[in-house]
Amino acid sequence: MGTVNVSREYTLKEKIYVIALFQGMILTLKRFIDGFFFRKHYTIMYPEQKRNYSQNFRGMHFISVDENKTENCTACYLCQTVCPAECITIVAEERNPATNSYGVRKEKRPLSFDIEALKCCFCGFCEEACPMDAIKLSRNYELSVTSRQEAVYDLKHLKREVKGRG
Amino acid sequence: MDTFILIEIVAKIVFVFAVCLGVVPLLVWFERRGSAWIQGRVGPNRVGPFGLIQPVADVAKFFFKEFWTPANANKWYYHLAPIFALVAPMAAMTIIPFGSHLVIGDYIINLQVARVDSGVLFILAFAGLEVYPIIIAGWSSNNKYSILGALRGASQIISYEISMGLALLSILLVYGTFDLHKMVEWQNQRFFGFLPAWGVLVNPIGALIFWVSTFAETNRLPFDLPEGDSEIVAGYHLEYGAMKFALFFMAEYVAMIMASALMCTLFFGGYNLLPGMHALVDLIVSVHGFAEAGRQNATAILQFLSFFLKVSFFMVVMIWVRWTLPRFRFDQVVNLGWKILFPLALCNVVIVSIVMYSMN
Ligand code: SF4
Ligand code: SF4
């Protein structure tokens, strides 16, 4: 099969083209008047206005805390294991049994919990894997930093009191 | 040489170039904001009031970019092309009359940098030069996209030069002169006592052909095939960066100003006062009680103003068309040039010559 040439007969009006040209010009003039006199635009003026993303948006992680502001994470390493980008690094530690009011519920705690945001692909697997609903992905998408080192977020930074998706 | 004449010439040159280059940033600003308004966007609005300083910031950025030359480029031609691109339309600006004359003491100052008797030939010479920067830039950068852009540009500009030349010829037959100043004076008469005798009313087809051809000559959309960003990246100026690119960019706008000024001079009454401005001159003269010289000076200033307004109108139309029409396909461009505009222009020349012959 060679090329199938799909074409149709053009009417004289279409062939002259100038008419269509003026129609188009009038259309753009209307848009121009809309924009110039009535300030009509669809642009979101970003730093002042922000786009309202859906609740399903996966942005920067945070670690949820309980009523005593203790992190819910029990350093079970499930998120670190599941992470396809291997960007989570946890160092676990035992809570002091003498002062631990949670008992068996929170025997371990993360001594450090680092997420390298530059490696992360925001797949949300860590959130799925977490048995404590500790690690969650927020809707924060403003993640610009000025050096690589700043993109490594530690426990202090991640621990936030947020309800839902923040 | 008389010192006064020397000062006069230098002042005129400085004035013309300053106005040209001063209008370019405004035009760039309007192109960007105007396109934004048309497309329901906002456009650059952060730098300065209404974003007016944005083009200045852009140029400052261009100055600080790396001055980079491709390894296998032909250095001499590579650096020549952007200069050429800017100089050709700038030089053509010198023969555009932007007012009749000023009277200072005993001196009469013609408001035209160079009064060339064969003005139209001068224009054709410089319009012909506009194809060289494209070819030189495309060839010397040693890049296949550049050379494709250059080939497209060359074929397009040369084909449209023919219809542009024929349209010019048809209007020359009407005016019977090569001198742009005289042409404008010819258009100062009135038809039926009220209609200004603009070339466009005498020769509308010539005006249309000329206008379409200038679009092709200045590589503006819908004829921006040499650039064709979606097909050949940026065409002939693909390998140019920093200030060299800015020169090409500025050249495009200077060429736009040149084309609009030419369109205005040839077909829309040049610097002749816009309808209704005569009353304004009378008013100014009566308020200040000017004598003959003062009246002439007031007229000249208003003439410059009307010329400026007319030229701005055409520049706005160029921008308006750019954001209305998509780019033509190459065969459409060549068909339009050779199969429609060329025969039409030829017929127009024949008809105009018959009419002019039978009228004399
Ligand atoms: S979102 Fe995906 S890539 Fe990022 S830390 Fe969680 S599991 Fe790893
Ligand atoms: S965040 Fe959740 S999955 Fe990751 S170590 Fe802590 S408890 Fe386990």
mmCIF file of N, CA, C and O in Angstrom, chain B residues 170-252:
data_model
loop_
_atom_site.group_PDB
_atom_site.id
_atom_site.type_symbol
_atom_site.label_atom_id
_atom_site.label_comp_id
_atom_site.label_asym_id
_atom_site.label_seq_id
_atom_site.Cartn_x
_atom_site.Cartn_y
_atom_site.Cartn_z
ATOM 1 N N SER B 170 4.601 48.766 -9.712
ATOM 2 C CA SER B 170 3.257 49.253 -10.014
ATOM 3 C C SER B 170 2.989 50.583 -9.324
ATOM 4 O O SER B 170 2.332 51.457 -9.889
ATOM 5 N N ILE B 171 3.521 50.763 -8.106
ATOM 6 C CA ILE B 171 3.257 52.024 -7.422
ATOM 7 C C ILE B 171 4.180 53.116 -7.965
ATOM 8 O O ILE B 171 3.808 54.289 -8.004
ATOM 9 N N LEU B 172 5.362 52.717 -8.475
ATOM 10 C CA LEU B 172 6.251 53.695 -9.105
ATOM 11 C C LEU B 172 5.604 54.295 -10.331
ATOM 12 O O LEU B 172 5.749 55.486 -10.608
ATOM 13 N N LEU B 173 4.863 53.463 -11.072
ATOM 14 C CA LEU B 173 4.191 53.955 -12.267
ATOM 15 C C LEU B 173 3.195 55.054 -11.897
ATOM 16 O O LEU B 173 3.013 56.009 -12.639
ATOM 17 N N VAL B 174 2.563 54.905 -10.750
ATOM 18 C CA VAL B 174 1.588 55.899 -10.325
ATOM 19 C C VAL B 174 2.285 57.203 -9.960
ATOM 20 O O VAL B 174 1.901 58.272 -10.409
ATOM 21 N N TYR B 175 3.350 57.091 -9.142
ATOM 22 C CA TYR B 175 3.994 58.306 -8.667
ATOM 23 C C TYR B 175 4.902 58.937 -9.721
ATOM 24 O O TYR B 175 5.135 60.124 -9.689
ATOM 25 N N GLY B 176 5.435 58.101 -10.596
ATOM 26 C CA GLY B 176 6.335 58.619 -11.617
ATOM 27 C C GLY B 176 7.635 59.161 -11.060
ATOM 28 O O GLY B 176 8.237 60.053 -11.640
ATOM 29 N N THR B 177 8.091 58.663 -9.921
ATOM 30 C CA THR B 177 9.367 59.121 -9.369
ATOM 31 C C THR B 177 9.986 58.010 -8.531
ATOM 32 O O THR B 177 9.289 57.115 -8.062
ATOM 33 N N PHE B 178 11.325 58.117 -8.350
ATOM 34 C CA PHE B 178 12.021 57.152 -7.502
ATOM 35 C C PHE B 178 12.274 57.728 -6.116
ATOM 36 O O PHE B 178 12.722 57.047 -5.220
ATOM 37 N N ASP B 179 12.014 59.030 -5.999
ATOM 38 C CA ASP B 179 12.375 59.734 -4.771
ATOM 39 C C ASP B 179 11.251 59.595 -3.749
ATOM 40 O O ASP B 179 10.113 59.982 -4.002
ATOM 41 N N LEU B 180 11.590 59.039 -2.584
ATOM 42 C CA LEU B 180 10.550 58.796 -1.575
ATOM 43 C C LEU B 180 9.899 60.095 -1.098
ATOM 44 O O LEU B 180 8.710 60.142 -0.820
ATOM 45 N N HIS B 181 10.702 61.177 -1.028
ATOM 46 C CA HIS B 181 10.163 62.451 -0.588
ATOM 47 C C HIS B 181 9.057 62.911 -1.532
ATOM 48 O O HIS B 181 7.985 63.341 -1.105
ATOM 49 N N LYS B 182 9.338 62.785 -2.824
ATOM 50 C CA LYS B 182 8.350 63.227 -3.823
ATOM 51 C C LYS B 182 7.119 62.345 -3.784
ATOM 52 O O LYS B 182 5.997 62.811 -3.987
ATOM 53 N N MET B 183 7.337 61.072 -3.525
ATOM 54 C CA MET B 183 6.191 60.163 -3.443
ATOM 55 C C MET B 183 5.245 60.599 -2.341
ATOM 56 O O MET B 183 4.037 60.627 -2.502
ATOM 57 N N VAL B 184 5.842 60.946 -1.199
ATOM 58 C CA VAL B 184 5.011 61.353 -0.070
ATOM 59 C C VAL B 184 4.285 62.642 -0.412
ATOM 60 O O VAL B 184 3.103 62.813 -0.098
ATOM 61 N N GLU B 185 4.990 63.562 -1.101
ATOM 62 C CA GLU B 185 4.331 64.802 -1.493
ATOM 63 C C GLU B 185 3.182 64.532 -2.457
ATOM 64 O O GLU B 185 2.136 65.169 -2.383
ATOM 65 N N TRP B 186 3.375 63.566 -3.340
ATOM 66 C CA TRP B 186 2.293 63.185 -4.272
ATOM 67 C C TRP B 186 1.062 62.751 -3.478
ATOM 68 O O TRP B 186 -0.069 63.089 -3.838
ATOM 69 N N GLN B 187 1.292 62.029 -2.406
ATOM 70 C CA GLN B 187 0.157 61.503 -1.643
ATOM 71 C C GLN B 187 -0.517 62.567 -0.795
ATOM 72 O O GLN B 187 -1.506 62.304 -0.127
ATOM 73 N N ASN B 188 0.037 63.797 -0.831
ATOM 74 C CA ASN B 188 -0.548 64.881 -0.054
ATOM 75 C C ASN B 188 -1.813 65.430 -0.711
ATOM 76 O O ASN B 188 -2.580 66.139 -0.072
ATOM 77 N N GLN B 189 -2.024 65.141 -2.032
ATOM 78 C CA GLN B 189 -3.238 65.658 -2.662
ATOM 79 C C GLN B 189 -4.456 64.950 -2.106
ATOM 80 O O GLN B 189 -4.355 64.022 -1.318
ATOM 81 N N ARG B 190 -5.608 65.451 -2.507
ATOM 82 C CA ARG B 190 -6.857 64.871 -2.004
ATOM 83 C C ARG B 190 -7.685 64.413 -3.186
ATOM 84 O O ARG B 190 -7.710 65.044 -4.226
ATOM 85 N N PHE B 191 -8.393 63.320 -3.007
ATOM 86 C CA PHE B 191 -9.385 62.887 -3.987
ATOM 87 C C PHE B 191 -10.728 63.442 -3.571
ATOM 88 O O PHE B 191 -11.107 63.334 -2.395
ATOM 89 N N PHE B 192 -11.455 63.988 -4.495
ATOM 90 C CA PHE B 192 -12.812 64.499 -4.248
ATOM 91 C C PHE B 192 -12.816 65.461 -3.059
ATOM 92 O O PHE B 192 -13.792 65.577 -2.342
ATOM 93 N N GLY B 193 -11.696 66.089 -2.815
ATOM 94 C CA GLY B 193 -11.670 67.110 -1.781
ATOM 95 C C GLY B 193 -11.504 66.601 -0.358
ATOM 96 O O GLY B 193 -11.126 67.341 0.516
ATOM 97 N N PHE B 194 -11.761 65.356 -0.094
ATOM 98 C CA PHE B 194 -11.623 64.925 1.313
ATOM 99 C C PHE B 194 -10.787 63.658 1.484
ATOM 100 O O PHE B 194 -10.125 63.492 2.489
ATOM 101 N N LEU B 195 -10.818 62.751 0.518
ATOM 102 C CA LEU B 195 -10.131 61.474 0.685
ATOM 103 C C LEU B 195 -8.631 61.681 0.495
ATOM 104 O O LEU B 195 -8.215 62.218 -0.515
ATOM 105 N N PRO B 196 -7.791 61.317 1.473
ATOM 106 C CA PRO B 196 -6.355 61.457 1.240
ATOM 107 C C PRO B 196 -5.907 60.523 0.119
ATOM 108 O O PRO B 196 -6.341 59.376 0.060
ATOM 109 N N ALA B 197 -5.051 61.038 -0.746
ATOM 110 C CA ALA B 197 -4.651 60.269 -1.929
ATOM 111 C C ALA B 197 -3.554 59.285 -1.578
ATOM 112 O O ALA B 197 -2.451 59.353 -2.092
ATOM 113 N N TRP B 198 -3.811 58.395 -0.649
ATOM 114 C CA TRP B 198 -2.811 57.423 -0.263
ATOM 115 C C TRP B 198 -2.667 56.372 -1.342
ATOM 116 O O TRP B 198 -3.642 56.013 -2.015
ATOM 117 N N GLY B 199 -1.449 55.863 -1.468
ATOM 118 C CA GLY B 199 -1.165 54.878 -2.503
ATOM 119 C C GLY B 199 -2.072 53.670 -2.421
ATOM 120 O O GLY B 199 -2.426 53.070 -3.430
ATOM 121 N N VAL B 200 -2.494 53.330 -1.216
ATOM 122 C CA VAL B 200 -3.299 52.125 -1.055
ATOM 123 C C VAL B 200 -4.654 52.280 -1.747
ATOM 124 O O VAL B 200 -5.237 51.302 -2.217
ATOM 125 N N LEU B 201 -5.156 53.515 -1.868
ATOM 126 C CA LEU B 201 -6.436 53.710 -2.533
ATOM 127 C C LEU B 201 -6.266 53.660 -4.044
ATOM 128 O O LEU B 201 -7.183 53.277 -4.768
ATOM 129 N N VAL B 202 -5.067 54.058 -4.515
ATOM 130 C CA VAL B 202 -4.816 54.028 -5.950
ATOM 131 C C VAL B 202 -4.518 52.602 -6.383
ATOM 132 O O VAL B 202 -4.936 52.158 -7.443
ATOM 133 N N ASN B 203 -3.805 51.894 -5.575
ATOM 134 C CA ASN B 203 -3.254 50.608 -5.987
ATOM 135 C C ASN B 203 -3.391 49.590 -4.850
ATOM 136 O O ASN B 203 -2.402 49.166 -4.265
ATOM 137 N N PRO B 204 -4.615 49.210 -4.510
ATOM 138 C CA PRO B 204 -4.791 48.338 -3.332
ATOM 139 C C PRO B 204 -4.138 46.970 -3.490
ATOM 140 O O PRO B 204 -3.577 46.439 -2.522
ATOM 141 N N ILE B 205 -4.172 46.422 -4.722
ATOM 142 C CA ILE B 205 -3.587 45.085 -4.904
ATOM 143 C C ILE B 205 -2.076 45.153 -4.707
ATOM 144 O O ILE B 205 -1.476 44.283 -4.062
ATOM 145 N N GLY B 206 -1.483 46.226 -5.236
ATOM 146 C CA GLY B 206 -0.044 46.406 -5.051
ATOM 147 C C GLY B 206 0.297 46.476 -3.571
ATOM 148 O O GLY B 206 1.261 45.856 -3.114
ATOM 149 N N ALA B 207 -0.530 47.217 -2.819
ATOM 150 C CA ALA B 207 -0.275 47.357 -1.388
ATOM 151 C C ALA B 207 -0.356 46.011 -0.688
ATOM 152 O O ALA B 207 0.491 45.662 0.135
ATOM 153 N N LEU B 208 -1.371 45.217 -1.045
ATOM 154 C CA LEU B 208 -1.543 43.905 -0.407
ATOM 155 C C LEU B 208 -0.360 42.998 -0.715
ATOM 156 O O LEU B 208 0.215 42.365 0.183
ATOM 157 N N ILE B 209 0.039 42.983 -1.994
ATOM 158 C CA ILE B 209 1.159 42.117 -2.376
ATOM 159 C C ILE B 209 2.433 42.561 -1.663
ATOM 160 O O ILE B 209 3.200 41.752 -1.148
ATOM 161 N N PHE B 210 2.616 43.886 -1.630
ATOM 162 C CA PHE B 210 3.816 44.409 -0.976
ATOM 163 C C PHE B 210 3.825 44.017 0.500
ATOM 164 O O PHE B 210 4.845 43.597 1.046
ATOM 165 N N TRP B 211 2.684 44.119 1.119
ATOM 166 C CA TRP B 211 2.590 43.834 2.561
ATOM 167 C C TRP B 211 2.867 42.363 2.826
ATOM 168 O O TRP B 211 3.612 42.010 3.741
ATOM 169 N N VAL B 212 2.275 41.484 2.010
ATOM 170 C CA VAL B 212 2.519 40.050 2.202
ATOM 171 C C VAL B 212 3.993 39.733 1.972
ATOM 172 O O VAL B 212 4.617 38.984 2.728
ATOM 173 N N SER B 213 4.562 40.370 0.937
ATOM 174 C CA SER B 213 5.971 40.088 0.636
ATOM 175 C C SER B 213 6.888 40.571 1.744
ATOM 176 O O SER B 213 7.888 39.915 2.038
ATOM 177 N N THR B 214 6.539 41.713 2.370
ATOM 178 C CA THR B 214 7.422 42.175 3.447
ATOM 179 C C THR B 214 7.412 41.198 4.611
ATOM 180 O O THR B 214 8.412 41.038 5.284
ATOM 181 N N PHE B 215 6.274 40.540 4.822
ATOM 182 C CA PHE B 215 6.255 39.508 5.859
ATOM 183 C C PHE B 215 7.273 38.425 5.553
ATOM 184 O O PHE B 215 8.009 37.974 6.430
ATOM 185 N N ALA B 216 7.287 38.010 4.290
ATOM 186 C CA ALA B 216 8.229 36.962 3.904
ATOM 187 C C ALA B 216 9.655 37.473 3.988
ATOM 188 O O ALA B 216 10.569 36.749 4.382
ATOM 189 N N GLU B 217 9.858 38.746 3.630
ATOM 190 C CA GLU B 217 11.211 39.300 3.623
ATOM 191 C C GLU B 217 11.759 39.422 5.040
ATOM 192 O O GLU B 217 12.950 39.249 5.270
ATOM 193 N N THR B 218 10.894 39.763 5.990
ATOM 194 C CA THR B 218 11.377 39.935 7.353
ATOM 195 C C THR B 218 11.318 38.634 8.143
ATOM 196 O O THR B 218 11.624 38.622 9.331
ATOM 197 N N ASN B 219 10.925 37.537 7.510
ATOM 198 C CA ASN B 219 10.865 36.221 8.172
ATOM 199 C C ASN B 219 9.944 36.219 9.370
ATOM 200 O O ASN B 219 10.235 35.574 10.369
ATOM 201 N N ARG B 220 8.859 36.965 9.288
ATOM 202 C CA ARG B 220 7.914 36.935 10.386
ATOM 203 C C ARG B 220 6.915 35.824 10.112
ATOM 204 O O ARG B 220 6.637 35.489 8.976
ATOM 205 N N LEU B 221 6.334 35.303 11.180
ATOM 206 C CA LEU B 221 5.255 34.362 10.986
ATOM 207 C C LEU B 221 4.171 35.038 10.145
ATOM 208 O O LEU B 221 3.935 36.209 10.333
ATOM 209 N N PRO B 222 3.449 34.380 9.262
ATOM 210 C CA PRO B 222 3.480 32.963 8.946
ATOM 211 C C PRO B 222 4.582 32.508 8.003
ATOM 212 O O PRO B 222 4.494 31.429 7.441
ATOM 213 N N PHE B 223 5.614 33.335 7.783
ATOM 214 C CA PHE B 223 6.682 32.939 6.855
ATOM 215 C C PHE B 223 7.990 32.702 7.591
ATOM 216 O O PHE B 223 9.039 33.010 7.068
ATOM 217 N N ASP B 224 7.969 32.218 8.830
ATOM 218 C CA ASP B 224 9.233 32.117 9.541
ATOM 219 C C ASP B 224 9.894 30.765 9.332
ATOM 220 O O ASP B 224 10.468 30.186 10.230
ATOM 221 N N LEU B 225 9.825 30.299 8.079
ATOM 222 C CA LEU B 225 10.431 28.992 7.783
ATOM 223 C C LEU B 225 11.913 28.904 8.077
ATOM 224 O O LEU B 225 12.383 27.868 8.530
ATOM 225 N N PRO B 226 12.708 29.973 7.822
ATOM 226 C CA PRO B 226 14.133 29.838 8.144
ATOM 227 C C PRO B 226 14.372 29.554 9.618
ATOM 228 O O PRO B 226 15.386 28.971 9.970
ATOM 229 N N GLU B 227 13.448 29.968 10.480
ATOM 230 C CA GLU B 227 13.627 29.668 11.896
ATOM 231 C C GLU B 227 12.919 28.383 12.274
ATOM 232 O O GLU B 227 13.486 27.527 12.905
ATOM 233 N N GLY B 228 11.666 28.256 11.900
ATOM 234 C CA GLY B 228 10.878 27.045 12.094
ATOM 235 C C GLY B 228 11.219 26.266 13.348
ATOM 236 O O GLY B 228 11.680 25.126 13.275
ATOM 237 N N ASP B 229 10.984 26.819 14.504
ATOM 238 C CA ASP B 229 11.464 26.202 15.754
ATOM 239 C C ASP B 229 10.997 24.766 15.947
ATOM 240 O O ASP B 229 11.694 23.965 16.536
ATOM 241 N N SER B 230 9.799 24.432 15.430
ATOM 242 C CA SER B 230 9.308 23.090 15.683
ATOM 243 C C SER B 230 9.945 22.059 14.767
ATOM 244 O O SER B 230 9.862 20.870 15.014
ATOM 245 N N GLU B 231 10.575 22.508 13.684
ATOM 246 C CA GLU B 231 11.144 21.545 12.729
ATOM 247 C C GLU B 231 12.661 21.545 12.755
ATOM 248 O O GLU B 231 13.288 20.497 12.807
ATOM 249 N N ILE B 232 13.249 22.727 12.697
ATOM 250 C CA ILE B 232 14.712 22.794 12.600
ATOM 251 C C ILE B 232 15.282 23.626 13.749
ATOM 252 O O ILE B 232 16.214 24.388 13.565
ATOM 253 N N VAL B 233 14.710 23.448 14.925
ATOM 254 C CA VAL B 233 15.181 24.068 16.157
ATOM 255 C C VAL B 233 15.124 25.601 16.085
ATOM 256 O O VAL B 233 14.147 26.183 16.498
ATOM 257 N N ALA B 234 16.158 26.230 15.566
ATOM 258 C CA ALA B 234 16.059 27.681 15.408
ATOM 259 C C ALA B 234 16.571 28.104 14.051
ATOM 260 O O ALA B 234 16.806 29.273 13.809
ATOM 261 N N GLY B 235 16.770 27.114 13.152
ATOM 262 C CA GLY B 235 17.204 27.457 11.805
ATOM 263 C C GLY B 235 18.561 28.115 11.763
ATOM 264 O O GLY B 235 19.473 27.703 12.465
ATOM 265 N N TYR B 236 18.642 29.186 10.977
ATOM 266 C CA TYR B 236 19.957 29.742 10.657
ATOM 267 C C TYR B 236 20.694 30.283 11.865
ATOM 268 O O TYR B 236 21.911 30.308 11.874
ATOM 269 N N HIS B 237 19.995 30.728 12.924
ATOM 270 C CA HIS B 237 20.754 31.248 14.069
ATOM 271 C C HIS B 237 20.803 30.245 15.226
ATOM 272 O O HIS B 237 20.968 30.620 16.378
ATOM 273 N N LEU B 238 20.723 28.980 14.883
ATOM 274 C CA LEU B 238 20.763 27.944 15.914
ATOM 275 C C LEU B 238 22.059 27.960 16.713
ATOM 276 O O LEU B 238 22.062 27.790 17.927
ATOM 277 N N GLU B 239 23.171 28.192 16.031
ATOM 278 C CA GLU B 239 24.473 28.086 16.704
ATOM 279 C C GLU B 239 24.912 29.394 17.345
ATOM 280 O O GLU B 239 26.048 29.525 17.753
ATOM 281 N N TYR B 240 24.025 30.351 17.407
ATOM 282 C CA TYR B 240 24.420 31.647 17.963
ATOM 283 C C TYR B 240 23.911 31.781 19.384
ATOM 284 O O TYR B 240 22.778 31.406 19.676
ATOM 285 N N GLY B 241 24.768 32.313 20.235
ATOM 286 C CA GLY B 241 24.348 32.521 21.619
ATOM 287 C C GLY B 241 24.700 33.921 22.048
ATOM 288 O O GLY B 241 25.271 34.699 21.271
ATOM 289 N N ALA B 242 24.376 34.244 23.267
ATOM 290 C CA ALA B 242 24.733 35.519 23.880
ATOM 291 C C ALA B 242 24.395 36.704 22.992
ATOM 292 O O ALA B 242 23.351 36.742 22.361
ATOM 293 N N MET B 243 25.300 37.656 22.903
ATOM 294 C CA MET B 243 25.008 38.907 22.199
ATOM 295 C C MET B 243 24.837 38.688 20.710
ATOM 296 O O MET B 243 24.148 39.435 20.043
ATOM 297 N N LYS B 244 25.477 37.631 20.179
ATOM 298 C CA LYS B 244 25.343 37.398 18.737
ATOM 299 C C LYS B 244 23.905 37.025 18.406
ATOM 300 O O LYS B 244 23.339 37.478 17.413
ATOM 301 N N PHE B 245 23.301 36.235 19.266
ATOM 302 C CA PHE B 245 21.888 35.918 19.065
ATOM 303 C C PHE B 245 21.038 37.168 19.246
ATOM 304 O O PHE B 245 20.108 37.422 18.488
ATOM 305 N N ALA B 246 21.411 37.978 20.263
ATOM 306 C CA ALA B 246 20.630 39.194 20.519
ATOM 307 C C ALA B 246 20.655 40.113 19.314
ATOM 308 O O ALA B 246 19.676 40.779 19.014
ATOM 309 N N LEU B 247 21.808 40.117 18.602
ATOM 310 C CA LEU B 247 21.888 40.962 17.408
ATOM 311 C C LEU B 247 20.891 40.485 16.357
ATOM 312 O O LEU B 247 20.193 41.281 15.743
ATOM 313 N N PHE B 248 20.804 39.168 16.152
ATOM 314 C CA PHE B 248 19.821 38.632 15.207
ATOM 315 C C PHE B 248 18.410 39.006 15.633
ATOM 316 O O PHE B 248 17.566 39.365 14.826
ATOM 317 N N PHE B 249 18.210 38.917 16.936
ATOM 318 C CA PHE B 249 16.896 39.184 17.488
ATOM 319 C C PHE B 249 16.520 40.644 17.258
ATOM 320 O O PHE B 249 15.418 40.955 16.804
ATOM 321 N N MET B 250 17.504 41.535 17.535
ATOM 322 C CA MET B 250 17.258 42.954 17.321
ATOM 323 C C MET B 250 17.051 43.230 15.841
ATOM 324 O O MET B 250 16.189 44.032 15.475
ATOM 325 N N ALA B 251 17.832 42.549 15.015
ATOM 326 C CA ALA B 251 17.736 42.781 13.573
ATOM 327 C C ALA B 251 16.332 42.481 13.084
ATOM 328 O O ALA B 251 15.797 43.185 12.228
ATOM 329 N N GLU B 252 15.725 41.454 13.633
ATOM 330 C CA GLU B 252 14.371 41.103 13.213
ATOM 331 C C GLU B 252 13.425 42.268 13.470
ATOM 332 O O GLU B 252 12.589 42.603 12.628
#
